[in-house]
């Protein structure tokens, strides 16, 4: 009986260890994925805002507490909005629309990505997605808003840059109630849970970037080695074709799939 108990304990310890290793591997992969995603969006920020990278970094790092956005989300949204705005000659819409996306998500209980997608309408002029937020951005509504604020010029007479500026102002005014909503309600349970989740994601992304720094040189060596092995394999194939007079018709994987 004691022998059976001992075996059972050992088996249990082995299973627990295996389960722990699996969880550790999953955690490491998740960290690497988040770290890689953050590096990708950082590249967009660096290209879009070459003179403002430090300001965008500071904005993104505080976005979890201020707007309910992870650092990766904040940089992704700011980079995309910024690139779209830059195409029309504007340079200050990226962070303001990103902040609004976080507040809209909080105010209307939407996902951050959904709020972000809806606010792209500032640049595209698409109206349907904003109707869910009570914003009716038709041409008539924009013309009325234009007459009330700038006088004497309809949207039909405006350049694309002027239309973007008008839609930007119109959407901001229509969503004024949502401005600052996340900060106002950040002490509540739902937003505290969101902040906890976002900060944990940021922690994992930082760990992931550390792991990337460690593993990238190793990966380069492995890729270089595999490249050399491929060269040797091709040379060996050419040599066998030369001495046998038979030319390979395809890869071994392709030949196997035909069987």
XYZ file of C-alpha atoms in Angstrom:
259
model
C 0.000 0.000 0.000
C 2.840 2.346 0.880
C 4.466 1.580 -2.469
C 1.281 2.492 -4.337
C 0.991 5.743 -2.333
C 4.610 6.609 -3.125
C 4.094 5.965 -6.830
C 0.920 8.051 -6.800
C 2.732 10.944 -5.116
C 5.547 10.792 -7.653
C 3.075 10.667 -10.517
C 1.202 13.616 -9.059
C 4.416 15.609 -8.672
C 5.410 14.805 -12.255
C 2.009 15.902 -13.599
C 2.112 19.084 -11.520
C 5.604 19.874 -12.784
C 4.580 19.251 -16.387
C 1.500 21.421 -15.940
C 3.666 24.148 -14.400
C 6.165 24.013 -17.295
C 3.317 24.214 -19.819
C 1.852 27.260 -18.068
C 5.292 28.864 -17.931
C 5.788 28.292 -21.664
C 2.338 29.745 -22.409
C 3.099 32.768 -20.243
C 6.446 33.277 -22.004
C 4.811 33.039 -25.443
C 2.143 35.547 -24.398
C 4.858 37.930 -23.168
C 6.798 37.561 -26.425
C 3.666 38.220 -28.517
C 2.772 41.350 -26.539
C 6.364 42.559 -26.594
C 6.532 42.060 -30.356
C 3.214 43.874 -30.880
C 4.466 46.816 -28.818
C 7.678 46.968 -30.854
C 5.678 46.990 -34.098
C 3.433 49.889 -33.058
C 6.469 51.743 -31.666
C 7.933 51.646 -35.167
C 4.754 53.268 -36.548
C 4.966 55.995 -33.889
C 8.648 56.634 -34.624
C 7.951 57.024 -38.351
C 4.773 59.087 -37.950
C 6.004 61.347 -35.137
C 9.807 61.558 -35.544
C 9.953 64.816 -33.551
C 7.333 63.852 -30.957
C 8.242 60.284 -30.000
C 8.931 61.161 -26.350
C 5.577 62.929 -25.968
C 3.682 60.030 -27.545
C 5.561 57.547 -25.335
C 4.604 59.527 -22.220
C 0.976 59.742 -23.366
C 0.800 55.996 -24.083
C 2.422 54.959 -20.803
C -0.210 56.870 -18.802
C -3.122 55.878 -21.073
C -4.181 52.885 -18.936
C -5.010 55.076 -15.928
C -6.267 58.080 -17.897
C -8.197 56.552 -20.791
C -8.453 52.787 -20.222
C -6.033 51.948 -23.040
C -2.969 49.740 -22.875
C 0.337 51.226 -24.026
C 0.153 49.111 -27.192
C -3.411 50.242 -27.933
C -2.558 53.892 -27.298
C 0.440 53.760 -29.636
C -1.445 51.822 -32.295
C -4.385 54.227 -32.288
C -2.191 57.322 -32.084
C 0.020 56.068 -34.899
C -2.916 55.282 -37.201
C -4.902 58.431 -36.413
C -1.705 60.477 -36.668
C -0.760 59.050 -40.053
C -4.274 59.699 -41.395
C -4.302 63.243 -39.994
C -0.805 63.951 -41.312
C -1.992 63.132 -44.823
C -4.361 66.116 -44.539
C -1.808 68.423 -42.965
C -2.847 68.032 -39.322
C -0.435 67.016 -36.586
C -2.392 67.158 -33.333
C -5.333 64.817 -33.917
C -3.592 61.535 -33.105
C -3.525 61.752 -29.322
C -6.809 63.652 -28.972
C -8.775 61.076 -30.986
C -7.023 58.246 -29.148
C -8.015 59.755 -25.797
C -11.567 60.185 -27.087
C -11.637 56.522 -28.156
C -10.840 55.464 -24.586
C -13.511 57.744 -23.123
C -16.112 56.670 -25.692
C -15.399 53.001 -24.885
C -15.926 53.742 -21.196
C -19.004 55.964 -21.628
C -20.855 53.685 -24.064
C -19.532 50.395 -22.622
C -17.816 49.402 -25.870
C -14.542 47.655 -26.534
C -11.664 50.025 -27.174
C -11.195 48.651 -30.704
C -14.854 49.283 -31.531
C -14.638 52.892 -30.341
C -11.414 53.347 -32.297
C -13.027 51.997 -35.484
C -16.022 54.315 -35.128
C -13.826 57.396 -34.739
C -12.026 56.660 -37.997
C -15.149 58.172 -39.556
C -13.592 61.575 -38.907
C -11.278 60.802 -41.834
C -13.452 58.538 -43.977
C -16.735 60.423 -43.672
C -18.614 57.149 -43.038
C -21.780 57.886 -41.026
C -23.407 54.593 -40.047
C -20.955 53.519 -37.343
C -21.313 56.819 -35.460
C -25.102 56.549 -35.339
C -24.735 53.934 -32.587
C -23.302 56.761 -30.467
C -26.098 59.165 -31.345
C -23.906 61.112 -33.752
C -25.703 61.791 -37.058
C -22.903 63.099 -39.254
C -24.837 63.621 -42.468
C -23.868 66.257 -45.009
C -26.884 68.326 -43.958
C -25.835 68.174 -40.304
C -22.287 69.157 -41.230
C -23.534 72.057 -43.381
C -25.667 73.312 -40.492
C -22.721 73.021 -38.132
C -20.488 74.827 -40.626
C -22.977 77.686 -41.002
C -23.212 78.012 -37.227
C -19.460 78.150 -36.756
C -17.695 79.385 -39.895
C -20.406 80.897 -42.146
C -20.849 80.982 -45.873
C -19.229 77.742 -47.022
C -20.942 74.394 -47.566
C -19.218 71.031 -47.475
C -19.554 70.826 -51.270
C -17.240 73.844 -51.538
C -14.666 72.547 -49.049
C -11.377 70.773 -49.648
C -10.838 67.298 -48.175
C -8.634 68.763 -45.446
C -11.375 71.251 -44.537
C -13.947 68.441 -44.413
C -11.731 66.444 -42.065
C -11.307 69.480 -39.806
C -15.069 70.050 -39.821
C -15.887 66.393 -39.046
C -13.258 66.383 -36.294
C -14.817 69.439 -34.625
C -18.362 68.124 -35.138
C -17.621 64.684 -33.630
C -15.806 66.202 -30.655
C -18.761 68.464 -29.900
C -21.306 65.668 -30.330
C -19.350 63.402 -27.986
C -18.556 66.088 -25.418
C -20.396 64.159 -22.690
C -17.984 61.256 -23.102
C -14.878 63.424 -22.688
C -13.034 62.488 -19.516
C -15.469 59.677 -18.679
C -12.823 57.072 -17.930
C -10.984 59.349 -15.508
C -14.283 60.315 -13.829
C -15.307 56.704 -13.324
C -11.884 55.106 -12.892
C -12.578 54.456 -9.199
C -15.484 52.135 -10.051
C -15.191 48.349 -10.101
C -15.434 47.908 -13.877
C -12.737 50.429 -14.690
C -10.480 49.267 -11.868
C -10.680 45.758 -13.311
C -9.890 47.188 -16.749
C -6.884 49.099 -15.390
C -5.614 45.952 -13.653
C -5.912 43.951 -16.868
C -4.213 46.662 -18.933
C -1.354 47.090 -16.475
C -0.820 43.329 -16.425
C -0.637 43.406 -20.223
C 1.946 46.207 -20.043
C 3.942 44.161 -17.532
C 3.900 41.146 -19.840
C 4.861 43.313 -22.824
C 7.882 44.660 -20.913
C 8.920 41.141 -19.944
C 8.414 40.086 -23.558
C 10.655 42.847 -24.861
C 13.323 41.765 -22.391
C 13.033 38.188 -23.648
C 13.200 39.430 -27.242
C 16.430 41.276 -26.443
C 17.886 38.030 -25.054
C 16.638 35.657 -27.755
C 17.079 37.814 -30.887
C 20.874 37.276 -31.134
C 20.326 33.530 -30.656
C 17.637 33.526 -33.344
C 19.958 35.362 -35.747
C 22.637 32.710 -35.215
C 20.104 29.910 -35.799
C 18.780 31.589 -38.975
C 22.325 32.076 -40.236
C 23.112 28.413 -39.532
C 19.957 27.233 -41.293
C 20.809 29.445 -44.268
C 24.199 27.779 -44.541
C 22.630 24.327 -44.233
C 20.224 25.199 -47.062
C 23.180 26.256 -49.210
C 24.966 22.981 -48.445
C 21.794 20.998 -49.129
C 21.364 22.712 -52.510
C 24.992 22.011 -53.357
C 24.534 18.359 -52.388
C 21.386 18.146 -54.537
C 23.213 19.666 -57.522
C 26.092 17.201 -57.022
C 23.750 14.191 -56.960
C 21.976 15.475 -60.082
C 25.340 15.758 -61.793
C 26.533 12.248 -61.004
C 23.173 10.527 -61.530
C 21.998 12.554 -64.506
C 18.608 12.959 -62.864
C 17.224 16.364 -62.159
C 14.922 16.742 -59.154
C 11.341 17.464 -60.192
C 10.399 19.170 -56.931
C 10.824 19.173 -53.185
C 10.467 16.029 -51.150
C 7.428 17.555 -49.475
C 5.762 18.032 -52.846
C 6.611 14.484 -53.926
C 5.165 13.083 -50.702
C 1.937 15.009 -51.182
C 1.515 13.392 -54.608
C 1.680 9.867 -53.193
